[in-house]
N, C-alpha and C. Protein backbone atom coordinates (compact mmCIF):
# COMPACT_ATOMS: atom_id res chain seq x y z
N MET A 1 -75.61 -22.73 80.90
CA MET A 1 -76.92 -23.74 81.45
C MET A 1 -78.22 -22.77 80.69
N ASN A 2 -78.77 -22.83 79.99
CA ASN A 2 -80.31 -22.37 79.23
C ASN A 2 -81.12 -23.06 80.28
N ASP A 3 -82.55 -22.23 79.64
CA ASP A 3 -83.51 -22.24 80.72
C ASP A 3 -84.12 -23.73 80.63
N ILE A 4 -83.92 -24.47 79.27
CA ILE A 4 -84.24 -25.35 79.45
C ILE A 4 -83.82 -26.48 80.24
N ASN A 5 -83.03 -26.51 80.53
CA ASN A 5 -82.16 -27.45 81.34
C ASN A 5 -82.39 -26.87 82.73
N LEU A 6 -82.71 -25.65 83.01
CA LEU A 6 -83.02 -25.45 84.68
C LEU A 6 -84.48 -25.85 84.67
N ILE A 7 -85.67 -25.72 83.47
CA ILE A 7 -87.05 -26.19 83.64
C ILE A 7 -86.33 -27.73 83.87
N LYS A 8 -85.88 -28.49 83.68
CA LYS A 8 -85.48 -29.76 83.59
C LYS A 8 -85.41 -30.76 84.78
N ALA A 9 -84.04 -29.58 85.56
CA ALA A 9 -83.57 -29.74 87.15
C ALA A 9 -84.84 -29.21 88.10
N MET A 10 -85.50 -28.55 88.02
CA MET A 10 -86.73 -27.80 88.69
C MET A 10 -87.64 -29.25 88.48
N ILE A 11 -88.06 -29.62 87.70
CA ILE A 11 -88.85 -30.49 87.62
C ILE A 11 -88.50 -31.72 88.42
N VAL A 12 -87.57 -32.41 88.35
CA VAL A 12 -86.75 -33.34 88.98
C VAL A 12 -86.83 -33.20 90.49
N ILE A 13 -86.58 -31.94 90.83
CA ILE A 13 -86.16 -31.47 92.31
C ILE A 13 -87.61 -31.52 92.69
N PHE A 14 -88.86 -31.09 92.08
CA PHE A 14 -90.50 -31.23 92.47
C PHE A 14 -90.95 -32.86 92.73
N ILE A 15 -90.63 -33.52 91.83
CA ILE A 15 -91.08 -34.86 91.48
C ILE A 15 -90.59 -35.46 93.04
N CYS A 16 -89.06 -35.36 92.91
CA CYS A 16 -88.32 -35.95 94.14
C CYS A 16 -88.92 -35.53 95.61
N GLN A 17 -89.63 -33.94 95.82
CA GLN A 17 -90.01 -33.69 96.96
C GLN A 17 -91.54 -34.68 96.90
N LEU A 18 -92.06 -34.66 95.77
CA LEU A 18 -93.55 -35.55 95.82
C LEU A 18 -93.33 -36.73 96.07
N ALA A 19 -92.59 -37.37 95.64
CA ALA A 19 -91.79 -38.99 95.68
C ALA A 19 -91.54 -39.20 97.12
N THR A 20 -90.73 -37.83 97.81
CA THR A 20 -90.82 -38.46 99.06
C THR A 20 -91.94 -38.67 100.07
N ILE A 21 -92.84 -37.46 99.62
CA ILE A 21 -94.03 -37.81 100.73
C ILE A 21 -94.63 -39.16 100.40
N ALA A 22 -95.01 -39.21 99.17
CA ALA A 22 -95.73 -40.70 98.49
C ALA A 22 -94.81 -41.84 99.35
N ILE A 23 -93.71 -41.90 99.26
CA ILE A 23 -92.73 -43.02 99.68
C ILE A 23 -92.57 -42.96 101.25
N GLY A 24 -92.85 -41.65 101.93
CA GLY A 24 -92.70 -42.07 103.53
C GLY A 24 -94.46 -42.13 104.12
N TYR A 25 -95.44 -41.73 103.10
CA TYR A 25 -96.33 -42.25 103.52
C TYR A 25 -96.90 -43.58 103.38
N ILE A 26 -95.76 -44.13 102.66
CA ILE A 26 -96.46 -45.69 102.29
C ILE A 26 -95.95 -46.64 103.37
N MET A 27 -94.10 -45.97 103.65
CA MET A 27 -93.40 -46.64 104.50
C MET A 27 -94.01 -46.08 106.22
N GLN A 28 -94.86 -45.31 106.66
CA GLN A 28 -95.30 -44.53 107.51
C GLN A 28 -94.07 -43.94 107.97
N LYS A 29 -93.05 -43.23 107.48
CA LYS A 29 -92.02 -43.09 107.93
C LYS A 29 -92.05 -41.28 107.40
N THR A 30 -93.17 -40.58 107.57
CA THR A 30 -92.86 -39.55 106.55
C THR A 30 -92.29 -38.35 107.46
N THR A 31 -92.17 -38.40 108.48
CA THR A 31 -90.97 -37.42 109.03
C THR A 31 -89.49 -37.32 108.87
N LEU A 32 -89.43 -38.35 108.95
CA LEU A 32 -88.12 -39.34 108.79
C LEU A 32 -87.24 -38.81 107.50
N SER A 33 -88.40 -39.15 106.52
CA SER A 33 -87.82 -38.85 104.97
C SER A 33 -88.05 -37.28 104.43
N ILE A 34 -88.41 -36.69 104.96
CA ILE A 34 -88.87 -35.40 104.78
C ILE A 34 -87.79 -34.82 105.85
N SER A 35 -87.22 -35.24 106.65
CA SER A 35 -86.17 -34.74 107.35
C SER A 35 -84.85 -34.94 106.37
N TYR A 36 -84.63 -36.11 105.93
CA TYR A 36 -83.59 -36.42 104.78
C TYR A 36 -83.45 -35.48 103.78
N LEU A 37 -84.65 -35.15 103.18
CA LEU A 37 -84.63 -34.04 101.83
C LEU A 37 -84.79 -32.93 102.29
N ASN A 38 -84.99 -32.46 103.74
CA ASN A 38 -84.88 -30.78 103.91
C ASN A 38 -83.29 -30.50 104.28
N ALA A 39 -82.40 -31.65 104.62
CA ALA A 39 -81.20 -31.25 105.17
C ALA A 39 -80.28 -31.37 103.81
N VAL A 40 -80.87 -32.18 102.72
CA VAL A 40 -80.13 -32.13 101.56
C VAL A 40 -80.14 -30.63 100.87
N ILE A 41 -81.63 -30.31 100.35
CA ILE A 41 -81.93 -29.00 100.31
C ILE A 41 -81.39 -28.07 101.03
N VAL A 42 -81.28 -27.77 102.15
CA VAL A 42 -80.70 -26.89 102.60
C VAL A 42 -79.05 -26.80 102.89
N ILE A 43 -78.35 -28.18 102.56
CA ILE A 43 -77.17 -28.17 102.30
C ILE A 43 -76.81 -27.28 101.31
N GLY A 44 -77.76 -27.90 99.89
CA GLY A 44 -77.62 -27.42 98.58
C GLY A 44 -77.38 -26.04 98.76
N ILE A 45 -78.67 -25.10 99.39
CA ILE A 45 -78.98 -23.95 99.20
C ILE A 45 -77.75 -23.16 99.74
N PHE A 46 -77.24 -23.89 101.22
CA PHE A 46 -75.68 -23.13 101.62
C PHE A 46 -74.46 -23.18 100.35
N ILE A 47 -74.37 -24.32 100.42
CA ILE A 47 -73.16 -24.39 98.94
C ILE A 47 -73.72 -23.61 98.14
N PHE A 48 -74.79 -23.45 97.37
CA PHE A 48 -74.75 -22.46 96.56
C PHE A 48 -74.59 -21.26 97.04
N TRP A 49 -75.06 -20.64 98.15
CA TRP A 49 -74.75 -19.43 98.90
C TRP A 49 -73.29 -19.08 98.97
N GLY A 50 -72.90 -20.08 99.07
CA GLY A 50 -71.27 -19.91 99.68
C GLY A 50 -70.55 -19.53 98.31
N ILE A 51 -70.70 -20.11 97.37
CA ILE A 51 -70.24 -20.63 96.03
C ILE A 51 -70.09 -18.92 95.73
N ASN A 52 -71.28 -18.18 95.41
CA ASN A 52 -71.62 -17.37 94.74
C ASN A 52 -71.57 -15.71 95.77
N SER A 53 -71.09 -16.04 96.74
CA SER A 53 -70.81 -15.32 98.27
C SER A 53 -69.10 -14.95 97.90
N LEU A 54 -68.35 -16.25 97.27
CA LEU A 54 -67.12 -16.04 97.12
C LEU A 54 -66.72 -15.15 96.17
N ASN A 55 -67.13 -14.45 95.17
CA ASN A 55 -67.09 -13.45 94.40
C ASN A 55 -67.26 -12.34 94.81
N VAL A 56 -67.49 -12.00 95.71
CA VAL A 56 -67.86 -10.53 96.32
C VAL A 56 -66.87 -10.28 97.43
N LYS A 57 -66.40 -9.08 96.86
CA LYS A 57 -64.98 -8.60 98.16
C LYS A 57 -65.57 -8.39 99.52
N GLN A 58 -66.35 -7.30 99.74
CA GLN A 58 -67.01 -6.71 100.88
C GLN A 58 -68.33 -7.21 101.14
N HIS A 59 -69.09 -8.28 101.36
CA HIS A 59 -70.08 -8.57 101.05
C HIS A 59 -71.26 -8.16 102.71
N ASN A 60 -72.33 -7.25 102.42
CA ASN A 60 -73.03 -6.94 103.19
C ASN A 60 -74.24 -7.71 103.42
N LEU A 61 -74.69 -8.22 104.44
CA LEU A 61 -75.73 -9.05 104.80
C LEU A 61 -77.09 -8.31 104.67
N GLU A 62 -77.76 -8.18 103.55
CA GLU A 62 -79.25 -7.58 103.66
C GLU A 62 -80.25 -8.06 104.61
N PHE A 63 -81.21 -7.51 105.13
CA PHE A 63 -81.91 -8.33 105.94
C PHE A 63 -82.84 -9.42 105.37
N ARG A 64 -83.56 -9.07 104.16
CA ARG A 64 -83.85 -10.73 103.87
C ARG A 64 -83.04 -11.99 103.37
N GLU A 65 -81.58 -11.65 103.32
CA GLU A 65 -80.70 -12.75 102.66
C GLU A 65 -80.64 -13.08 104.48
N LEU A 66 -80.43 -12.64 105.21
CA LEU A 66 -80.23 -12.94 106.76
C LEU A 66 -81.37 -13.73 107.01
N VAL A 67 -82.38 -13.25 107.18
CA VAL A 67 -84.05 -13.94 107.29
C VAL A 67 -83.73 -15.46 106.67
N VAL A 68 -83.54 -15.60 105.67
CA VAL A 68 -83.25 -16.82 104.75
C VAL A 68 -82.32 -17.65 105.11
N ILE A 69 -81.09 -17.04 105.60
CA ILE A 69 -80.03 -17.65 106.14
C ILE A 69 -80.11 -18.68 107.45
N CYS A 70 -80.91 -17.96 108.44
CA CYS A 70 -81.27 -18.02 109.64
C CYS A 70 -82.40 -19.26 109.12
N LEU A 71 -83.51 -19.01 108.40
CA LEU A 71 -84.90 -19.57 108.17
C LEU A 71 -84.03 -21.11 108.08
N GLU A 72 -83.27 -21.10 107.14
CA GLU A 72 -82.43 -22.49 106.59
C GLU A 72 -82.05 -23.16 107.72
N ALA A 73 -81.48 -22.54 108.69
CA ALA A 73 -80.23 -22.76 109.54
C ALA A 73 -81.16 -23.73 110.62
N CYS A 74 -82.06 -22.95 110.70
CA CYS A 74 -83.36 -23.55 111.71
C CYS A 74 -83.75 -25.09 111.10
N ILE A 75 -84.26 -25.07 109.47
CA ILE A 75 -84.58 -26.33 109.52
C ILE A 75 -83.45 -27.43 109.29
N LEU A 76 -82.35 -26.92 109.04
CA LEU A 76 -81.35 -27.97 109.35
C LEU A 76 -81.10 -28.71 110.41
N ILE A 77 -80.76 -27.51 111.51
CA ILE A 77 -81.10 -27.99 112.91
C ILE A 77 -82.26 -29.07 113.19
N PHE A 78 -83.16 -28.77 112.96
CA PHE A 78 -84.32 -29.44 113.28
C PHE A 78 -84.43 -31.09 112.28
N ALA A 79 -83.90 -30.65 111.12
CA ALA A 79 -83.94 -32.35 110.38
C ALA A 79 -82.70 -33.21 110.72
N LEU A 80 -81.41 -32.31 111.24
CA LEU A 80 -80.59 -33.36 111.95
C LEU A 80 -80.93 -33.72 113.12
N TYR A 81 -81.80 -33.32 113.76
CA TYR A 81 -82.58 -33.59 115.30
C TYR A 81 -82.96 -34.54 115.07
N SER A 82 -84.28 -34.93 113.81
CA SER A 82 -85.23 -35.56 113.28
C SER A 82 -83.90 -37.03 113.10
N ILE A 83 -83.17 -36.53 112.32
CA ILE A 83 -82.38 -37.66 111.78
C ILE A 83 -81.95 -38.84 113.31
N ILE A 84 -81.07 -37.78 114.09
CA ILE A 84 -80.35 -38.31 114.95
C ILE A 84 -81.43 -39.45 116.10
N GLY A 85 -82.38 -39.10 115.73
CA GLY A 85 -83.74 -40.26 116.44
C GLY A 85 -84.91 -39.31 117.13
N PHE A 86 -85.06 -38.06 117.33
CA PHE A 86 -85.77 -37.57 118.03
C PHE A 86 -87.01 -37.13 116.84
N HIS A 87 -87.24 -38.12 116.09
CA HIS A 87 -88.23 -37.79 114.79
C HIS A 87 -89.85 -37.83 115.31
N ASN A 88 -90.06 -38.28 116.73
CA ASN A 88 -91.34 -38.78 117.37
C ASN A 88 -91.88 -37.32 118.36
N LYS A 89 -90.70 -36.46 118.34
CA LYS A 89 -91.32 -35.07 119.12
C LYS A 89 -92.14 -34.24 118.10
N THR A 90 -93.29 -33.43 118.89
CA THR A 90 -94.36 -33.09 118.30
C THR A 90 -93.90 -31.84 117.48
N TYR A 91 -93.01 -30.86 118.26
CA TYR A 91 -92.56 -29.66 117.67
C TYR A 91 -91.36 -29.81 116.51
N VAL A 92 -91.00 -31.07 116.76
CA VAL A 92 -89.53 -31.76 115.46
C VAL A 92 -90.65 -31.86 114.12
N LYS A 93 -91.83 -32.66 114.41
CA LYS A 93 -92.69 -32.84 113.51
C LYS A 93 -93.30 -31.65 112.92
N VAL A 94 -93.54 -30.62 113.02
CA VAL A 94 -94.41 -29.63 113.26
C VAL A 94 -93.28 -28.21 112.02
N ILE A 95 -92.03 -28.11 112.69
CA ILE A 95 -90.82 -27.82 111.77
C ILE A 95 -90.31 -28.52 111.04
N ASN A 96 -90.02 -29.58 110.57
CA ASN A 96 -89.79 -30.35 109.54
C ASN A 96 -91.07 -30.26 108.37
N TYR A 97 -92.43 -30.03 108.76
CA TYR A 97 -93.40 -30.11 107.68
C TYR A 97 -93.35 -28.66 106.99
N ILE A 98 -93.00 -27.49 108.14
CA ILE A 98 -93.16 -26.25 107.71
C ILE A 98 -92.54 -26.04 106.71
N GLY A 99 -90.94 -26.49 107.05
CA GLY A 99 -89.56 -26.38 106.21
C GLY A 99 -90.19 -27.01 105.13
N PHE A 100 -90.58 -28.08 104.84
CA PHE A 100 -90.60 -28.72 103.57
C PHE A 100 -91.66 -28.24 102.97
N GLY A 101 -92.60 -27.51 103.33
CA GLY A 101 -94.12 -26.87 102.75
C GLY A 101 -93.14 -25.49 102.35
N ILE A 102 -92.63 -25.16 102.82
CA ILE A 102 -91.71 -23.73 102.37
C ILE A 102 -90.84 -23.94 101.43
N HIS A 103 -90.05 -25.11 101.04
CA HIS A 103 -89.38 -25.53 100.17
C HIS A 103 -90.34 -26.19 98.88
N LEU A 104 -91.13 -26.41 98.85
CA LEU A 104 -92.06 -27.37 98.30
C LEU A 104 -92.83 -26.28 97.80
N LEU A 105 -93.50 -25.38 98.12
CA LEU A 105 -93.70 -23.58 97.56
C LEU A 105 -92.62 -23.18 96.86
N CYS A 106 -91.75 -23.05 97.24
CA CYS A 106 -90.61 -22.17 96.71
C CYS A 106 -90.28 -22.79 95.58
N THR A 107 -90.21 -24.47 95.47
CA THR A 107 -89.77 -24.93 94.03
C THR A 107 -90.96 -25.05 93.21
N ALA A 108 -92.18 -25.07 93.39
CA ALA A 108 -93.64 -24.88 92.81
C ALA A 108 -93.54 -23.44 91.61
N GLY A 109 -93.00 -22.50 92.63
CA GLY A 109 -93.27 -20.94 92.29
C GLY A 109 -91.87 -20.58 91.37
N MET A 110 -90.72 -21.24 91.69
CA MET A 110 -89.66 -20.93 90.59
C MET A 110 -89.55 -21.78 89.40
N LEU A 111 -90.42 -22.81 89.98
CA LEU A 111 -90.85 -23.79 88.44
C LEU A 111 -92.01 -23.04 87.41
N TYR A 112 -92.86 -22.31 88.25
CA TYR A 112 -93.83 -22.04 87.34
C TYR A 112 -93.42 -20.48 86.94
N TYR A 113 -92.42 -19.70 87.49
CA TYR A 113 -91.69 -18.40 86.72
C TYR A 113 -90.60 -18.74 85.71
N ILE A 114 -89.89 -19.51 86.13
CA ILE A 114 -89.10 -20.37 85.13
C ILE A 114 -89.65 -20.89 83.71
N SER A 115 -90.85 -21.59 83.95
CA SER A 115 -91.78 -21.93 82.61
C SER A 115 -92.48 -20.73 81.91
N THR A 116 -92.62 -19.78 82.62
CA THR A 116 -93.54 -18.68 82.10
C THR A 116 -92.37 -17.54 81.08
N PHE A 117 -91.27 -17.62 81.54
CA PHE A 117 -90.95 -16.36 81.46
C PHE A 117 -89.18 -16.88 80.32
N GLU A 118 -89.15 -16.47 79.24
CA GLU A 118 -87.93 -17.21 78.73
C GLU A 118 -86.50 -16.31 79.22
N PHE A 119 -85.61 -16.86 79.39
CA PHE A 119 -84.17 -16.26 80.16
C PHE A 119 -83.66 -16.44 79.06
N ASN A 120 -82.44 -15.21 78.72
CA ASN A 120 -81.26 -15.28 77.54
C ASN A 120 -80.04 -15.99 78.20
N ARG A 121 -79.90 -15.43 79.53
CA ARG A 121 -78.53 -15.55 80.60
C ARG A 121 -79.17 -15.60 81.67
N LEU A 122 -78.65 -16.68 82.72
CA LEU A 122 -79.42 -17.32 83.60
C LEU A 122 -78.44 -16.50 84.96
N PHE A 123 -76.56 -16.49 84.49
CA PHE A 123 -76.20 -15.93 85.95
C PHE A 123 -75.24 -14.88 85.12
């Protein structure tokens, strides 16, 4: 996979995030649509992390890695809590919006970083 394909994938993810906000706003179910997208993104992050951790014989969790895993687990729990039917509670909305904002900012930052620098090898 070269950097052009990665940039295309990041643009698709970024457009999906913006489309989720627009569709949720039009349908007046923004919290629920954001919850579905948060759940998909977190599950994708966990799958990617799990696949990359299989190659390590002895894996020591760094503090940064542990913080990200715990944050993503909290986002997943509240996304599933919202999907189950409690999307009208204020604290569930706040956590979902914060998680979505973090994912949106990270996607925009990665897209900017990847498009600024040229990579010869990604992994």
